[in-house]
Coordinates of C-alpha atoms and ligand atoms in Angstrom, one line a residue:
X1 CA 12.2 -26.3 -3.9
X2 CA 10.1 -23.3 -5.1
X3 CA 12.0 -20.4 -6.6
X4 CA 11.3 -17.2 -4.6
X5 CA 9.6 -14.0 -6.5
X6 CA 9.9 -10.4 -5.4
X7 CA 7.0 -9.0 -7.4
X8 CA 6.2 -5.2 -7.7
X9 CA 2.9 -3.7 -8.4
X10 CA 3.3 0.0 -9.5
X11 CA -0.7 0.2 -9.6
X12 CA -1.8 3.7 -11.6
X13 CA 1.9 5.2 -11.0
X14 CA 4.5 5.9 -13.4
X15 CA 5.1 8.0 -16.4
X16 CA 8.0 7.8 -18.8
X17 CA 10.0 9.8 -16.2
X18 CA 10.1 6.9 -14.0
X19 CA 11.3 4.6 -16.7
X20 CA 14.9 5.4 -15.3
X21 CA 13.9 3.7 -11.6
X22 CA 14.0 0.4 -14.2
X23 CA 17.5 0.8 -15.5
X24 CA 18.6 1.3 -11.8
X25 CA 17.3 -1.4 -10.4
X26 CA 18.4 -3.9 -13.3
X27 CA 21.7 -2.4 -12.6
X28 CA 21.9 -3.6 -9.2
X29 CA 19.6 -6.5 -9.1
X30 CA 19.4 -7.4 -12.6
X31 CA 20.4 -10.7 -11.7
X32 CA 19.5 -11.7 -8.5
X33 CA 19.3 -15.4 -6.5
X34 CA 15.2 -15.0 -6.7
X35 CA 12.8 -14.0 -9.4
X36 CA 12.0 -10.5 -9.6
X37 CA 9.0 -9.2 -11.8
X38 CA 7.8 -5.6 -12.2
X39 CA 4.3 -4.8 -13.1
X40 CA 4.2 -1.0 -14.6
X41 CA 0.7 0.3 -16.1
X42 CA -0.1 -0.8 -19.5
X43 CA 1.2 2.3 -21.1
X44 CA 5.1 1.7 -19.7
X45 CA 5.4 -2.2 -20.6
X46 CA 6.8 -2.3 -23.9
X47 CA 9.1 0.6 -22.5
X48 CA 9.7 -1.3 -19.4
X49 CA 10.6 -4.6 -21.2
X50 CA 13.0 -2.7 -23.5
X51 CA 14.7 -1.1 -20.1
X52 CA 14.8 -4.4 -18.6
X53 CA 15.9 -6.2 -21.3
X54 CA 19.4 -8.1 -20.9
X55 CA 18.4 -8.5 -17.1
X56 CA 16.5 -11.4 -15.6
X57 CA 13.9 -8.9 -14.3
X58 CA 10.4 -10.1 -15.8
X59 CA 7.8 -7.6 -16.6
X60 CA 3.8 -8.2 -16.0
X61 CA 0.7 -6.6 -16.6
X62 CA -1.8 -5.6 -14.1
X63 CA -5.1 -6.9 -15.5
X64 CA -6.4 -8.8 -18.7
X65 CA -9.6 -9.2 -20.6
X66 CA -11.0 -12.6 -20.6
X67 CA -11.6 -12.8 -24.1
X68 CA -8.8 -12.6 -26.9
X69 CA -9.8 -9.5 -29.2
X70 CA -13.3 -7.6 -29.9
X71 CA -15.5 -5.1 -28.8
X72 CA -14.1 -4.3 -25.4
X73 CA -13.2 -0.3 -25.4
X74 CA -10.6 0.5 -23.2
X75 CA -9.4 -3.2 -22.1
X76 CA -6.3 -5.1 -23.0
X77 CA -6.2 -8.9 -23.7
X78 CA -3.6 -11.3 -22.4
X79 CA -2.2 -11.8 -25.9
X80 CA -1.6 -8.2 -26.3
X81 CA 0.1 -7.9 -23.1
X82 CA 2.5 -10.7 -24.2
X83 CA 3.2 -8.9 -27.4
X84 CA 4.3 -6.0 -25.3
X85 CA 6.8 -8.2 -23.3
X86 CA 4.8 -9.3 -20.2
X87 CA 5.4 -12.8 -19.1
X88 CA 3.0 -12.5 -16.1
X89 CA -0.1 -10.7 -15.2
X90 CA -1.8 -9.5 -12.0
X91 CA -5.5 -10.8 -11.9
X92 CA -8.1 -10.2 -9.1
X93 CA -6.1 -7.9 -7.3
X94 CA -8.5 -6.5 -4.1
X95 CA -8.5 -2.7 -5.8
X96 CA -10.0 -4.7 -9.3
X97 CA -12.5 -6.3 -7.1
X98 CA -13.5 -3.3 -5.5
X99 CA -13.3 -0.9 -8.1
X100 CA -14.4 -2.6 -10.9
X101 CA -16.9 -5.4 -9.4
X102 CA -14.8 -8.2 -10.3
X103 CA -15.5 -11.4 -8.7
X104 CA -14.0 -15.0 -8.8
X105 CA -15.7 -16.2 -12.0
X106 CA -14.3 -13.1 -14.1
X107 CA -11.0 -13.4 -12.2
X108 CA -10.7 -17.1 -13.3
X109 CA -12.0 -16.7 -16.8
X110 CA -9.0 -13.9 -17.0
X111 CA -6.2 -16.4 -15.3
X112 CA -7.5 -19.2 -18.1
X113 CA -7.3 -16.2 -20.8
X114 CA -3.8 -15.5 -19.4
X115 CA -2.5 -19.0 -19.2
X116 CA -3.9 -19.6 -23.0
X117 CA -1.6 -16.8 -24.3
X118 CA 1.2 -18.0 -22.3
X119 CA 1.2 -16.0 -19.4
X120 CA 1.6 -16.8 -15.6
X121 CA -1.3 -15.5 -14.0
X122 CA -0.4 -14.0 -10.5
X123 CA -3.9 -14.3 -8.6
X124 CA -4.9 -12.1 -5.8
X125 CA -6.9 -13.1 -2.7
X126 CA -7.5 -11.2 0.7
X127 CA -10.1 -10.6 3.3
X128 CA -11.4 -7.3 4.3
X129 CA -10.9 -6.4 8.1
X130 CA -14.7 -7.0 8.8
X131 CA -14.1 -10.5 7.4
X132 CA -11.1 -10.9 9.5
X133 CA -12.7 -9.3 12.8
X134 CA -15.7 -11.7 12.2
X135 CA -13.6 -14.7 11.9
X136 CA -14.3 -15.4 8.4
X137 CA -10.8 -15.0 6.9
X138 CA -10.1 -18.8 6.0
X139 CA -13.6 -19.0 4.5
X140 CA -13.6 -16.0 2.5
X141 CA -9.6 -17.6 1.1
X142 CA -10.9 -20.4 0.5
X143 CA -13.8 -19.4 -1.5
X144 CA -11.9 -17.0 -3.5
X145 CA -9.2 -19.4 -4.0
X146 CA -11.5 -22.0 -5.4
X147 CA -13.6 -19.6 -7.7
X148 CA -10.7 -17.9 -8.9
X149 CA -7.9 -20.1 -9.8
X150 CA -8.4 -22.2 -12.8
X151 CA -8.2 -26.2 -13.2
X152 CA -5.0 -27.5 -14.2
X153 CA -3.1 -24.9 -12.5
X154 CA 0.7 -25.0 -12.3
X155 CA 3.7 -23.9 -10.8
X156 CA 4.8 -22.4 -14.2
X157 CA 1.6 -21.1 -15.0
X158 CA 0.1 -19.8 -11.8
X159 CA 1.3 -17.8 -8.4
X160 CA -1.0 -17.2 -6.0
X161 CA -0.9 -13.5 -4.0
X162 CA -2.5 -13.3 -0.2
X163 CA -3.1 -9.6 0.1
X164 CA -5.3 -8.9 3.4
X165 CA -7.1 -5.8 1.9
X166 CA -6.8 -3.8 5.3
X167 CA -2.8 -4.4 5.0
X168 CA -2.8 -2.9 1.4
X169 CA -1.3 0.9 1.7
X170 CA -2.0 1.2 5.3
X171 CA 1.2 0.3 7.1
X172 CA -0.8 -2.3 9.0
X173 CA 0.6 -5.8 8.7
X174 CA -0.6 -9.2 9.8
X175 CA 1.3 -10.9 12.3
X176 CA 3.8 -13.9 11.0
X177 CA 1.5 -16.3 12.6
X178 CA -1.6 -14.7 10.6
X179 CA 0.1 -15.0 7.4
X180 CA 1.2 -18.3 8.3
X181 CA -2.1 -19.7 9.2
X182 CA -3.3 -18.5 5.8
X183 CA -0.5 -19.5 3.9
X184 CA -0.5 -23.1 5.2
X185 CA -4.2 -23.1 4.5
X186 CA -3.7 -21.9 0.9
X187 CA -1.1 -24.6 0.2
X188 CA -3.6 -27.2 1.6
X189 CA -6.1 -26.0 -0.7
X190 CA -3.6 -26.3 -3.7
X191 CA -2.6 -29.6 -3.1
X192 CA -5.7 -30.8 -2.4
X193 CA -7.1 -29.8 -5.6
X194 CA -4.2 -29.8 -8.1
X195 CA -2.2 -33.0 -6.5
X196 CA 1.0 -32.8 -4.5
X197 CA 3.2 -32.2 -7.4
X198 CA 1.8 -29.4 -8.9
X199 CA 0.0 -28.1 -5.9
X200 CA 3.5 -28.0 -4.1
X201 CA 4.9 -26.3 -6.8
X202 CA 3.0 -23.1 -7.0
X203 CA 4.2 -19.8 -5.2
X204 CA 2.3 -18.1 -2.8
X205 CA 3.5 -14.6 -2.5
X206 CA 2.4 -12.3 0.7
X207 CA 1.1 -8.8 -0.3
X208 CA 0.3 -5.8 1.8
X209 CA 2.4 -2.9 3.3
X210 CA 5.7 -5.1 2.7
X211 CA 8.7 -2.8 3.3
X212 CA 12.5 -3.1 3.7
X213 CA 12.2 -2.9 7.5
X214 CA 9.8 -6.1 7.7
X215 CA 10.4 -8.1 5.0
X216 CA 12.9 -10.6 6.5
X217 CA 10.5 -11.3 9.1
X218 CA 7.6 -12.0 6.7
X219 CA 9.6 -14.3 4.4
X220 CA 10.8 -16.6 7.2
X221 CA 7.2 -17.2 7.6
X222 CA 6.5 -21.0 6.2
X223 CA 5.0 -21.2 2.7
X224 CA 5.6 -17.4 1.8
X225 CA 7.8 -17.6 -1.5
X226 CA 7.9 -14.2 -2.2
X227 CA 6.4 -10.9 -1.8
X228 CA 3.6 -8.7 -4.1
X229 CA 4.7 -5.4 -3.2
X230 CA 2.9 -2.1 -4.2
X231 CA 4.4 1.4 -2.7
X232 CA 7.7 0.0 -1.8
X233 CA 8.4 -1.4 -5.6
X234 CA 8.3 2.3 -7.0
X235 CA 11.8 2.9 -5.4
X236 CA 14.9 0.8 -6.2
X237 CA 16.1 2.2 -3.0
X238 CA 12.9 0.4 -1.1
X239 CA 12.7 -2.5 -3.5
X240 CA 16.3 -3.6 -3.5
X241 CA 16.5 -4.3 0.0
X242 CA 13.2 -6.5 -0.3
X243 CA 14.7 -8.3 -3.1
X244 CA 17.9 -8.6 -1.0
X245 CA 16.0 -9.9 2.0
X246 CA 14.2 -12.6 0.0
X247 CA 17.5 -13.5 -1.6
X248 CA 18.8 -14.0 1.7
X249 CA 15.9 -16.0 2.8
X250 CA 16.4 -18.8 0.0
X251 CA 19.7 -19.4 1.8
Ligands
LIG301 O1 -1.4 -3.9 -3.1 C1 -0.4 -4.5 -2.9 C2 0.4 -4.9 -3.9 O2 -0.4 -5.6 -5.1 C3 0.5 -4.0 -1.5 O3 0.3 -2.5 -1.8 P1 1.4 -2.1 -0.6 O4 2.8 -2.7 -0.6 O5 1.7 -0.3 -1.2 O6 0.6 -2.0 0.8

C-alpha cells in the first residue's frame, strides 16, 4: 500500500511572519495518518524545518540546480536544500517550465541531482488547456513522464504530481474521470518502465485548485495518492481539512 501524501507548495509566498502557521499546523496535524510535506520559499526553509521539528511534517524545496556547487548565481543545489533541513524538492513545476523555460531533460538532470543528494524528487507534469482541447493530454503527459523521470526511480525517491496547467490557481478542476484517466495512464507508464514493484510504489499526486470542498471527491479516484496543494496550503484552516480528507480516504 502506498502511503498517502499531502504536500503544500507555498510558491513565492511567505515571510517570517507566516512561520507561525507552521506551528499551528504542527499542533493540529503534526502526526497525521498520512505523510505531510510543506515546501516554503527557500528563504524560510531552515526556519520552517525548525518550526516543524518534533512533528512528522516534512519540509521541501521548490526547485534545485542540477549541479552540486559552482558558479551559478542565484541558484541552490540539492545538497544545500538537504543541509537546510529539506527531505523533498518539487521539480519541473509548470510555473518553472513557463517562467524559466525548463524542459524535460533539465528536470531529469535536476531530479538525478536531488536523488544523489538524498532528497525525494516531486516531479510535476501537466498539459495546457490548448493541449487538452486538442486531445493531446496523454501524449503530453507520456512525453513529460518519460523525459523528466530519472532511470531507476523508486517509491522512496520519486513522487509524480499531475497538475493540469489550466487547473492551477483557477478554481477549475478536471472531472474525476479526467483525473482518473491520467493517473491510470501514469501508473501504467511507471510500471512499464520501472517494473511492477517500483512502478506501483511511486506515489502520484493530483494538483490544481484542490480545496477542502473538493478534496474528498478527488482522493476517491483510483491512483490518486494525495495532493500537491498551492493556495490552500497557505492557511492551516484550509490545509488541515485537506489532510483530514486524505487521511479518511486511506481508510
Ligand atoms: O500549482 C499548484 C501546486 O503546485 C496548485 O496550485 P493551486 O492549488 O493554488 O491551484
